């Protein structure tokens, strides 16, 4: 069985929503795609509730979910991979306050809380759950509760006095671990906070592998994710978007992260700390660290050797590592010699046979240069992911190298069809032909949409980059403009033809009328009637048919001229119902042999119109409806005519028949000139009617079903000021 090439849909909850995180996740998905041989497409959910709905509905393959979501869906998932931080896939929350305003559980009544978000595990759910277990309802026990969105903003609120306490996550339940977390968010201000309450530990957030994946795919993904940070390929940076060291599928705290590897950078410091956190060895290639020289430091406490501002965060990390027994990592920013610089610190325990509290290895790297390049790098790298329209990269042979999320959404069959996909083939043909720069871009029509392609040649590695833009609306507008241009040309032609034909038709009809009258006068003589015999009657009949044909030609010419000329400007208040009654009287003879009439007339306001043109409009519409019904089905044929006032005060006339109806292609061209479904029709009646309605500021719409009939709905605006109409007439 051929494995599916369907993209694996990876949904992330909204907190990972910045451009920086978008790009990191995109890199993460690219590595997964390369190793799985299937595209992994990341999507960021607008809400946590949308993540729940996607999990409930089985619409996604992978989900980065909160701890609560992981717990809730674990029984129905293929696997749940918990995030590992500071060597543990369990964590707890700690309530923290200002060090100069200490609190206890007993003194919390009436205090103000700054929470992160209603769905934040460490920033709201865990501490609230703990308080409720103690019989303390936050809604009644606390004086105020505010949601500020991030840990940094919540901590700032406490520091500024806008709140009395907040909650942060921690890998270990002691003050040093909490200060490490606070230092990450607040820098040197971390010393101004004090933890006063710890919640019990719980399993961390993580990635849910749903049953939408096959068992084989889920097993491959689980193996890949749990080894991603330990395979020696230098992929630690892929853990950045999740702020984790790795993923653990066993839900066990015995996870062992990899031994830290040094990385070359502009400046780094290595040290060995003894059990008292004194520097046993301390070295830097430049002989300086954090802007100060490293002289005579062996044996000094870490904070004295490196300075309090640089040493305090490292000291908190060291104590966390001692308690956890595994390595840890910390990113923080300091001002050194007047400049903000970024550092990454890694601390690892000593040899395996060393007792707890033994020596630690410390590595601090200055990553300021890399951080300064991150924003422009992310801005450039994020373009394919954040581009709102499909973007593809193809090999010279047409193999799909990359497609952004918009591509997979617009062309769900892209992966299965590969190089056979119409869009890929159009792009390849464009490239093979070597089209000139002035040649129009290729356009592909797929599933009711027009896609305009922009194809760029890639040099290293060779291939094609294809941008696809949905130009359906533009194509529809172009078609309307072409139709309008054609109608304009047709109108000019109709005016010229009508003018040229009108005079010949006039004297043809006059002469035919004269010939008929003279022949009829001559037939009054018995002698001539006897000499001519029956042939005279045939001649009269031929003249009558000729006159009828000429009269029909005159009506066609009149319709053509109506279609082409500008509507008259003189209007008056016209009552709709009498005009419609007169039109019905004119079609009564035709209607009598085809259908019965149903009237549903209501009182309606007058309209601004030319009464003669309005009568022509109704007559055309009624004749079209009557002629669509066969006389053979007179027993069931019905012509329904209704008049009423619409919701917006406009006058509405409905003409509905039970005739043959129209197929979709005929319905689409119903109001075009010379388009007719009646063998004897000229195809001008409804196009003229449409022109009249439009000139009056109204609309004419059609609905039809084959075998069931057609409904024409005519809407005209209510009459305006009489004086305005009178000025127009003058």
XYZ file of C-alpha atoms in Angstrom:
730
model
C 0.000 0.000 0.000
C 1.404 3.406 -0.993
C 1.856 5.644 2.093
C -0.313 8.758 2.171
C 1.263 12.041 1.161
C -1.442 14.048 2.910
C 0.104 16.907 4.918
C 0.253 16.363 8.659
C -1.712 19.180 10.284
C -0.001 20.578 13.396
C -2.184 22.965 15.429
C -0.662 25.220 18.096
C -2.446 27.204 20.760
C -2.540 30.999 20.464
C 0.259 31.961 22.888
C 2.747 30.912 20.203
C 1.597 33.586 17.833
C 4.385 36.113 17.275
C 6.287 36.333 14.014
C 9.396 35.049 15.752
C 7.581 31.975 16.984
C 5.919 31.473 13.604
C 9.325 31.186 11.991
C 10.720 28.902 14.694
C 7.744 26.601 14.329
C 8.156 26.660 10.553
C 11.788 25.522 10.935
C 10.641 22.844 13.367
C 8.055 21.594 10.865
C 10.556 21.612 8.017
C 12.902 19.306 9.912
C 10.007 16.996 10.770
C 8.923 17.018 7.113
C 12.389 16.062 5.888
C 12.695 13.189 8.360
C 9.150 11.895 7.937
C 8.983 12.253 4.157
C 5.638 14.036 4.497
C 4.861 17.736 4.848
C 4.067 18.941 8.353
C 1.993 22.137 8.148
C 1.707 24.362 11.221
C -1.414 26.385 12.006
C -1.925 28.742 14.948
C -5.331 28.505 16.552
C -7.144 31.785 17.294
C -8.401 30.510 20.670
C -7.876 27.686 23.136
C -11.497 26.702 22.576
C -10.754 26.181 18.887
C -7.979 23.755 19.883
C -10.479 21.820 22.004
C -12.955 21.719 19.111
C -10.287 20.481 16.690
C -9.295 17.718 19.108
C -12.899 16.765 19.774
C -13.704 16.642 16.066
C -10.620 14.654 15.096
C -9.622 17.358 12.606
C -5.886 17.532 13.358
C -2.926 15.169 13.546
C -0.773 16.929 16.131
C -1.604 19.578 18.721
C 0.641 21.639 20.978
C -1.713 21.791 23.941
C -1.849 22.977 27.509
C -1.338 20.550 30.371
C -5.118 20.356 30.861
C -5.697 19.580 27.173
C -3.003 16.901 27.246
C -4.601 15.337 30.325
C -8.115 15.497 28.870
C -7.286 13.933 25.499
C -4.589 11.480 26.597
C -7.011 8.484 26.777
C -8.084 9.075 23.149
C -4.657 9.940 21.716
C -2.011 7.799 20.052
C 0.522 9.375 22.380
C 1.145 12.475 24.470
C 4.703 13.832 24.518
C 5.241 15.992 27.581
C 7.558 18.992 27.486
C 10.802 18.641 29.461
C 12.144 21.689 31.289
C 15.121 21.678 33.643
C 15.275 17.898 33.242
C 11.674 17.233 34.304
C 8.359 16.787 32.539
C 6.524 17.796 35.709
C 6.170 21.282 37.056
C 4.230 23.298 39.525
C 3.157 26.863 40.097
C 4.318 29.269 42.756
C 2.538 32.320 44.114
C 5.006 35.209 44.328
C 4.764 38.650 45.897
C 7.134 41.550 46.430
C 9.917 40.776 48.854
C 9.133 43.989 50.787
C 5.429 43.068 51.099
C 5.405 39.357 52.091
C 2.205 37.331 52.040
C 1.039 33.954 53.315
C -1.930 31.749 52.558
C -3.616 33.156 55.649
C -3.116 36.792 54.597
C -4.372 36.406 51.019
C -7.908 37.526 51.826
C -8.756 40.726 49.978
C -5.462 40.795 48.029
C -5.254 41.639 44.318
C -4.165 38.909 41.899
C -2.501 39.402 38.497
C -3.121 36.240 36.466
C -1.689 35.448 33.042
C -4.703 34.067 31.121
C -7.793 31.957 31.902
C -6.286 28.937 30.088
C -2.706 29.381 31.399
C -1.792 26.358 33.519
C 0.986 27.829 35.656
C -0.318 31.367 35.414
C -3.882 30.662 36.581
C -5.343 27.148 36.594
C -2.919 25.409 38.968
C -2.914 28.083 41.699
C -6.696 28.555 41.495
C -7.244 24.810 41.694
C -4.954 24.653 44.737
C -6.767 27.502 46.484
C -10.126 25.848 45.863
C -8.790 22.589 47.322
C -7.966 24.587 50.454
C -11.576 25.745 50.590
C -10.745 29.255 49.369
C -12.775 30.440 46.399
C -10.741 33.107 44.539
C -13.913 34.892 43.392
C -14.965 35.587 46.978
C -11.643 35.359 48.828
C -9.598 37.748 46.683
C -10.224 41.452 46.366
C -9.484 41.711 42.622
C -8.431 39.429 39.751
C -6.983 40.644 36.456
C -5.763 38.776 33.367
C -2.759 40.472 31.771
C -1.814 38.008 29.028
C 1.860 37.261 29.777
C 4.066 36.389 32.755
C 6.144 39.505 32.184
C 3.135 41.826 32.379
C 1.785 40.046 35.460
C 5.144 40.368 37.230
C 5.384 44.042 36.257
C 1.922 44.607 37.764
C 3.116 43.203 41.106
C 6.336 45.194 40.987
C 4.507 48.454 40.207
C 1.944 47.937 42.968
C -1.011 47.410 40.625
C -1.384 43.886 42.071
C -0.259 42.161 45.254
C 0.757 38.758 43.874
C 0.909 36.602 40.789
C 1.727 33.034 39.792
C 4.662 31.651 37.786
C 5.687 28.154 36.728
C 8.693 26.330 38.170
C 10.442 23.004 37.637
C 11.344 22.641 41.337
C 9.502 23.828 44.464
C 12.128 26.142 45.950
C 13.007 29.806 45.796
C 16.077 29.398 43.583
C 14.087 27.724 40.804
C 11.424 30.438 40.999
C 14.015 33.213 40.838
C 15.501 31.563 37.759
C 12.131 31.789 36.043
C 11.563 35.354 37.221
C 15.070 36.337 36.104
C 14.244 35.124 32.616
C 11.300 37.520 32.476
C 12.470 40.392 34.690
C 16.292 40.318 34.753
C 17.899 41.895 37.811
C 14.495 42.753 39.308
C 14.035 39.073 40.143
C 15.570 39.728 43.579
C 12.594 41.934 44.456
C 10.191 38.967 44.334
C 9.585 36.292 46.941
C 7.691 32.978 46.485
C 5.340 32.193 49.363
C 3.268 29.229 48.173
C 3.904 26.188 45.934
C 1.260 24.012 44.309
C 1.672 20.223 43.976
C 3.484 19.138 40.772
C 1.613 18.116 37.647
C 2.548 16.836 34.228
C 3.636 19.558 31.825
C 2.087 20.720 28.579
C 3.131 18.976 25.397
C 2.269 17.575 21.983
C -0.798 15.365 21.475
C -0.565 12.827 18.632
C -4.190 12.152 17.734
C -5.819 9.054 16.273
C -6.142 10.948 13.015
C -2.595 9.637 12.533
C -1.982 5.999 11.770
C -0.176 3.918 14.393
C 2.909 3.774 12.172
C 3.024 7.535 11.644
C 2.414 8.235 15.330
C 5.233 5.852 16.338
C 7.646 7.502 13.880
C 6.775 10.992 15.096
C 7.086 9.964 18.739
C 10.510 8.429 18.147
C 11.665 11.489 16.225
C 10.475 14.039 18.797
C 11.858 12.229 21.825
C 15.288 11.961 20.152
C 15.340 15.354 18.473
C 17.528 16.939 21.161
C 19.803 13.950 21.765
C 20.825 12.752 18.320
C 23.967 14.863 18.057
C 22.707 16.812 15.058
C 22.674 20.158 16.830
C 18.898 20.542 16.713
C 18.478 22.063 20.178
C 17.440 25.333 18.572
C 14.266 23.642 17.298
C 13.041 23.465 20.888
C 13.034 27.273 21.022
C 9.385 27.860 20.112
C 8.248 25.601 22.948
C 10.863 26.810 25.505
C 11.748 23.214 26.303
C 14.788 20.942 26.300
C 12.994 17.993 24.769
C 9.878 15.810 24.829
C 9.208 12.755 26.935
C 6.621 10.138 26.003
C 6.782 8.249 29.287
C 5.414 10.987 31.549
C 8.279 10.234 33.925
C 10.563 12.649 35.781
C 13.603 10.425 35.180
C 14.247 12.041 31.786
C 17.948 12.752 31.204
C 18.749 15.582 28.795
C 21.961 15.553 26.750
C 25.289 16.717 28.084
C 25.788 20.346 27.193
C 28.046 20.978 24.181
C 30.082 24.140 23.934
C 29.406 26.429 21.019
C 31.837 28.872 19.470
C 30.774 32.485 19.913
C 32.210 35.951 20.356
C 32.817 35.486 24.085
C 32.360 32.647 26.487
C 33.185 31.781 30.058
C 33.758 28.299 31.498
C 33.887 27.536 35.186
C 33.838 24.707 37.681
C 31.840 25.323 40.830
C 32.397 23.492 44.088
C 29.728 22.444 46.563
C 29.596 25.964 48.043
C 29.221 27.563 44.611
C 32.723 28.923 44.739
C 34.745 29.109 41.544
C 37.217 26.230 41.472
C 38.215 27.182 37.948
C 37.150 30.182 35.878
C 38.412 30.955 32.380
C 37.628 33.073 29.347
C 39.616 33.339 26.089
C 39.700 37.109 26.439
C 40.493 37.128 30.151
C 37.343 39.147 30.753
C 33.737 38.340 31.522
C 30.745 40.647 31.761
C 33.025 43.642 31.243
C 35.400 42.866 34.100
C 38.828 41.128 34.216
C 39.125 37.571 35.556
C 42.079 37.853 37.977
C 42.700 35.866 41.144
C 39.173 34.478 41.096
C 39.719 30.790 42.055
C 38.065 30.172 45.403
C 35.855 33.245 45.232
C 32.062 32.973 45.399
C 30.413 33.124 41.988
C 28.739 36.481 42.693
C 32.075 38.059 43.671
C 33.995 36.631 40.719
C 31.463 37.745 38.105
C 29.638 40.529 39.922
C 26.271 40.369 41.623
C 24.221 41.299 38.553
C 25.766 38.545 36.402
C 26.265 36.012 39.172
C 22.824 35.978 40.837
C 20.934 34.402 37.890
C 23.738 31.821 37.500
C 23.641 31.062 41.217
C 19.872 30.417 41.043
C 20.364 28.119 38.060
C 23.196 26.245 39.838
C 21.054 25.553 42.908
C 18.185 24.366 40.698
C 20.536 21.955 38.913
C 21.882 20.598 42.222
C 18.410 19.825 43.465
C 17.220 18.310 40.189
C 20.401 16.353 39.496
C 20.349 17.260 35.796
C 21.621 20.099 33.672
C 19.826 23.369 33.092
C 19.855 26.334 30.729
C 19.109 30.030 31.111
C 18.843 32.985 28.720
C 19.094 36.510 30.112
C 20.125 40.053 29.216
C 22.533 42.370 31.095
C 23.854 45.855 30.512
C 27.629 45.609 30.214
C 29.672 48.780 29.835
C 26.533 50.701 28.852
C 25.368 48.180 26.233
C 22.599 45.582 26.480
C 24.091 42.130 25.823
C 22.459 38.693 25.625
C 23.843 35.561 27.290
C 23.042 31.876 27.380
C 24.169 29.913 30.426
C 24.344 26.113 30.715
C 25.159 24.224 33.910
C 25.762 20.459 34.109
C 26.466 18.171 37.078
C 29.899 16.593 37.460
C 30.775 12.890 36.977
C 28.099 10.311 37.646
C 29.855 9.051 40.806
C 29.898 12.500 42.372
C 27.542 12.887 45.295
C 24.670 15.315 45.195
C 25.948 18.778 45.839
C 29.255 18.026 44.099
C 30.959 20.065 41.430
C 29.168 21.658 38.518
C 30.345 22.681 35.076
C 29.333 26.156 33.896
C 29.369 27.573 30.369
C 28.197 31.106 29.610
C 28.078 32.310 26.001
C 27.649 35.840 24.707
C 25.047 35.539 21.911
C 24.455 39.258 21.373
C 25.593 39.136 17.750
C 23.227 36.287 16.927
C 20.333 37.977 18.727
C 20.925 41.222 16.817
C 20.530 39.313 13.552
C 17.447 37.399 14.619
C 14.809 40.034 13.875
C 15.818 40.702 10.248
C 16.438 36.980 9.784
C 13.010 36.100 11.098
C 11.427 38.873 9.042
C 12.948 37.480 5.857
C 12.465 33.833 6.751
C 8.842 34.351 7.751
C 7.800 35.494 4.282
C 6.904 32.035 2.880
C 4.975 31.069 5.997
C 3.074 34.322 6.457
C 2.486 34.966 2.755
C -1.326 34.985 2.512
C -1.418 33.340 -0.935
C -0.011 30.026 -2.194
C 3.762 29.845 -2.604
C 5.595 26.791 -3.944
C 9.171 25.821 -4.658
C 9.829 23.241 -7.373
C 12.881 21.330 -8.509
C 13.960 21.645 -12.186
C 12.039 18.398 -12.814
C 8.837 19.718 -11.189
C 9.134 17.877 -7.865
C 7.568 19.792 -4.976
C 10.232 20.976 -2.545
C 8.101 23.264 -0.408
C 4.554 24.581 -0.193
C 3.307 26.991 2.440
C 0.097 26.480 4.404
C -1.922 28.613 1.973
C -0.923 26.253 -0.858
C -2.150 23.148 0.944
C -5.394 24.908 1.840
C -6.063 26.124 -1.712
C -4.913 22.906 -3.431
C -5.598 19.936 -1.106
C -4.748 17.508 -3.929
C -1.295 19.042 -4.446
C 0.681 16.366 -2.589
C -1.115 13.430 -4.184
C -0.821 14.760 -7.737
C 2.695 16.196 -7.391
C 4.201 17.153 -10.746
C 0.912 16.161 -12.464
C -0.948 18.980 -10.737
C -2.260 21.566 -13.215
C -0.600 24.445 -11.398
C 2.809 22.732 -11.386
C 2.503 21.811 -15.063
C 1.571 25.382 -16.023
C 4.585 26.737 -14.134
C 6.942 24.210 -15.737
C 5.623 24.940 -19.256
C 6.106 28.645 -18.626
C 9.704 28.069 -17.565
C 10.499 25.659 -20.433
C 9.124 28.061 -23.029
C 11.473 30.828 -21.876
C 8.745 33.453 -21.991
C 9.756 37.079 -22.369
C 9.313 39.528 -19.519
C 6.481 41.367 -21.284
C 4.386 38.261 -21.853
C 1.279 37.949 -19.652
C 1.534 35.599 -16.663
C 0.023 32.126 -17.073
C -3.434 31.608 -15.596
C -4.830 28.283 -14.373
C -8.559 27.626 -13.819
C -9.170 25.192 -10.938
C -12.377 24.412 -9.038
C -14.130 27.612 -10.098
C -11.137 29.881 -9.396
C -8.643 31.587 -11.690
C -5.040 31.476 -10.402
C -2.473 33.816 -11.927
C 1.071 32.479 -11.589
C 4.307 34.385 -11.112
C 7.267 32.094 -11.804
C 10.818 32.982 -10.701
C 13.957 31.031 -11.551
C 16.064 29.912 -8.577
C 19.808 29.601 -9.106
C 21.176 27.925 -5.989
C 19.829 25.325 -5.777
C 18.270 25.440 -9.249
C 14.500 25.325 -9.422
C 11.390 27.477 -9.560
C 9.552 29.627 -7.047
C 5.872 29.948 -7.910
C 3.460 32.518 -6.500
C -0.245 31.865 -7.158
C -2.732 34.717 -6.863
C -6.500 34.241 -6.889
C -7.699 36.608 -9.636
C -11.245 35.255 -9.940
C -12.860 38.586 -9.058
C -10.633 40.389 -11.535
C -11.512 37.921 -14.292
C -15.204 38.348 -13.557
C -14.823 42.119 -13.702
C -12.939 41.823 -16.998
C -15.747 39.670 -18.394
C -18.306 42.295 -17.357
C -16.246 45.054 -18.940
C -15.946 43.059 -22.180
C -19.705 42.480 -22.125
C -20.305 46.179 -21.507
C -17.991 47.072 -24.379
C -19.780 44.579 -26.619
C -23.142 46.019 -25.600
C -21.871 49.513 -26.354
C -20.742 48.440 -29.819
C -24.021 46.588 -30.318
C -25.955 49.674 -29.288
C -24.102 51.823 -31.815
C -24.695 49.219 -34.513
C -28.360 48.885 -33.545
C -28.837 52.650 -33.746
C -27.267 52.781 -37.213
C -29.171 49.744 -38.508
C -32.428 50.960 -37.029
C -32.026 54.361 -38.633
C -31.168 52.866 -42.029
C -34.028 50.325 -41.952
C -36.716 52.550 -40.570
C -37.411 54.553 -43.766
C -37.472 51.536 -46.157
C -39.798 49.714 -43.766
C -42.090 52.718 -43.606
C -42.692 52.882 -47.345
C -42.764 49.053 -47.608
C -45.605 48.950 -45.107
C -47.342 51.886 -46.787
C -47.110 50.281 -50.236
C -48.226 46.882 -48.929
C -51.196 48.525 -47.266
C -52.043 50.408 -50.496
C -51.761 47.210 -52.604
C -54.029 45.290 -50.247
C -56.607 48.055 -50.179
C -56.653 48.356 -53.992
C -56.941 44.599 -54.490
C -59.737 44.383 -51.951
C -61.530 47.244 -53.769
C -61.126 45.465 -57.079
C -62.514 42.243 -55.706
C -65.790 44.081 -55.127
C -66.360 43.926 -58.927
C -68.092 40.617 -59.853
C -66.510 40.632 -63.309
C -62.926 40.958 -61.998
C -63.599 38.439 -59.238
C -64.782 35.950 -61.867
C -61.807 36.569 -64.144
C -59.217 36.392 -61.364
C -60.696 33.319 -59.783
C -59.228 31.824 -56.564
C -55.727 33.215 -57.363
C -56.837 36.643 -56.175
C -57.459 35.308 -52.688
C -53.979 33.745 -52.653
C -52.437 37.070 -53.617
C -54.292 38.861 -50.836
C -53.178 36.234 -48.330
C -49.545 36.580 -49.509
C -49.740 40.361 -49.172
C -51.173 39.979 -45.646
C -48.333 37.652 -44.601
C -45.788 40.020 -46.138
C -47.292 42.968 -44.276
C -47.193 40.933 -41.038
C -43.508 40.125 -41.604
C -42.685 43.750 -42.340
C -44.562 44.820 -39.207
C -42.542 42.320 -37.183
C -39.361 43.775 -38.657
C -40.547 47.229 -37.617
C -41.003 46.034 -34.012
C -37.498 44.515 -34.017
C -36.075 47.818 -35.281
C -37.960 49.667 -32.546
C -36.537 47.281 -29.919
C -33.040 47.780 -31.307
C -33.426 51.546 -31.125
C -34.831 51.260 -27.586
C -31.827 49.174 -26.616
C -29.350 51.634 -28.094
C -30.717 55.049 -27.226
C -30.448 56.876 -23.929
C -33.650 56.611 -21.854
C -35.835 59.730 -21.900
C -35.297 62.122 -19.021
C -38.957 63.105 -18.546
C -40.634 61.100 -15.835
C -43.773 61.316 -13.794
C -45.441 59.558 -10.908
C -46.886 56.341 -12.291
C -49.193 53.911 -10.517
C -47.950 50.399 -11.162
C -51.189 48.425 -10.924
C -53.148 50.117 -13.789
C -50.168 49.793 -16.138
C -49.790 46.129 -15.227
C -53.555 45.567 -15.726
C -53.338 47.018 -19.238
C -50.375 44.763 -20.071
C -52.329 41.728 -18.856
C -55.251 42.696 -21.106
C -52.897 42.794 -24.107
C -51.637 39.236 -23.469
C -55.077 37.883 -22.543
C -55.646 36.290 -25.964
C -52.295 34.494 -25.836
C -52.742 33.563 -22.173
C -56.259 32.156 -22.659
C -54.928 29.219 -24.711
C -51.930 28.412 -22.485
C -52.531 28.922 -18.728
C -54.767 30.323 -16.033
C -53.939 33.613 -14.330
C -53.401 34.109 -10.569
C -53.209 37.693 -9.317
C -51.837 38.812 -5.945
C -51.969 42.617 -6.047
C -51.358 44.784 -2.970
C -51.386 48.526 -2.506
C -47.999 49.944 -3.488
C -46.582 53.461 -3.737
C -46.115 55.121 -7.156
C -42.805 55.067 -8.994
C -40.922 57.617 -11.102
C -41.135 56.335 -14.694
C -42.213 56.874 -18.275
C -45.618 55.171 -18.461
C -45.225 53.992 -22.071
C -41.814 52.431 -21.405
C -43.125 50.868 -18.215
C -45.980 49.306 -20.190
C -43.490 47.974 -22.737
C -41.448 46.503 -19.896
C -44.435 44.641 -18.381
C -45.624 43.464 -21.787
C -42.193 41.972 -22.635
C -41.927 40.171 -19.303
C -45.482 38.797 -19.465
C -45.139 37.609 -23.068
C -41.885 35.846 -22.208
C -43.617 34.012 -19.354
C -46.711 33.105 -21.399
C -44.692 31.829 -24.377
C -42.599 29.568 -22.124
C -45.698 27.466 -21.292
C -46.965 24.870 -23.798
C -50.651 24.934 -24.734
C -50.715 21.128 -24.391
C -50.369 21.499 -20.596
C -53.005 24.182 -20.131
C -54.624 22.253 -17.286
C -51.601 22.627 -15.015
C -50.037 25.829 -16.358
C -50.280 28.879 -14.094
C -49.123 32.447 -14.602
C -48.790 34.117 -11.216
C -48.406 37.903 -11.075
C -47.817 39.582 -7.714
C -47.334 43.234 -6.706
C -46.230 44.251 -3.199
C -43.981 46.603 -1.264
C -40.511 45.259 -0.438
C -38.710 45.458 2.913
C -36.847 48.629 1.889
C -39.985 50.396 0.584
C -39.350 49.532 -3.055
C -42.126 48.320 -5.392
C -41.765 44.637 -6.308
C -43.457 42.876 -9.238
C -43.133 39.098 -9.529
C -44.021 37.181 -12.703
C -43.844 33.423 -12.245
C -44.673 30.755 -14.804
C -44.804 26.951 -14.687
C -43.193 26.521 -18.088
C -40.153 24.692 -19.372
C -37.642 26.534 -17.222
C -34.042 27.279 -18.197
C -30.751 25.402 -17.854
C -28.002 27.263 -15.896
C -26.075 28.255 -19.022
C -29.197 29.824 -20.585
C -30.178 31.527 -17.328
C -26.729 33.170 -17.136
C -27.303 34.849 -20.544
C -31.018 35.562 -20.200
C -30.722 39.359 -20.481
C -28.217 39.398 -23.347
C -29.489 40.649 -26.751
C -30.440 38.044 -29.378
C -30.366 35.211 -26.810
C -33.708 33.379 -26.809
C -35.125 29.933 -26.083
C -38.281 30.537 -28.171
C -38.065 29.465 -31.833
C -39.963 32.544 -33.014
C -38.443 35.034 -30.571
C -36.054 37.836 -31.521
C -34.088 37.648 -28.259
C -34.604 41.372 -27.606
C -37.625 41.454 -25.256
C -35.868 40.744 -21.966
C -32.688 42.628 -22.880
C -34.830 45.701 -23.622
C -36.734 45.123 -20.373
C -33.464 44.952 -18.448
C -32.307 48.202 -20.044
C -35.597 49.924 -19.090
C -35.457 48.705 -15.469
C -31.827 49.786 -15.108
C -32.604 53.233 -16.517
C -35.302 53.603 -13.846
C -32.865 52.723 -11.062
C -34.342 49.280 -10.459
C -33.296 45.666 -10.803
C -34.529 42.662 -12.759
C -33.559 39.207 -11.476
C -34.369 35.719 -12.719
C -34.585 32.329 -11.009
C -35.316 29.199 -13.011
C -35.387 25.417 -12.721
C -35.689 23.143 -15.707
C -39.130 21.547 -15.889
C -40.499 23.725 -13.075
C -40.657 27.229 -14.488
C -39.111 30.672 -14.115
C -39.547 33.538 -11.669
C -38.757 37.104 -12.787
C -38.545 39.642 -9.952
C -38.687 43.298 -10.873
C -37.892 45.943 -8.250
C -38.368 49.708 -8.719
C -37.669 52.511 -6.234
C -40.541 54.486 -4.772
C -41.238 57.823 -6.463
C -39.277 60.798 -5.195
C -40.160 64.497 -4.994
C -42.759 65.546 -7.563
C -41.027 68.871 -8.122
C -37.776 67.127 -8.988
C -39.595 64.997 -11.557
C -41.302 68.054 -12.979
C -37.973 69.862 -13.408
C -36.632 66.823 -15.222
C -39.670 66.898 -17.503
C -39.089 70.570 -18.247
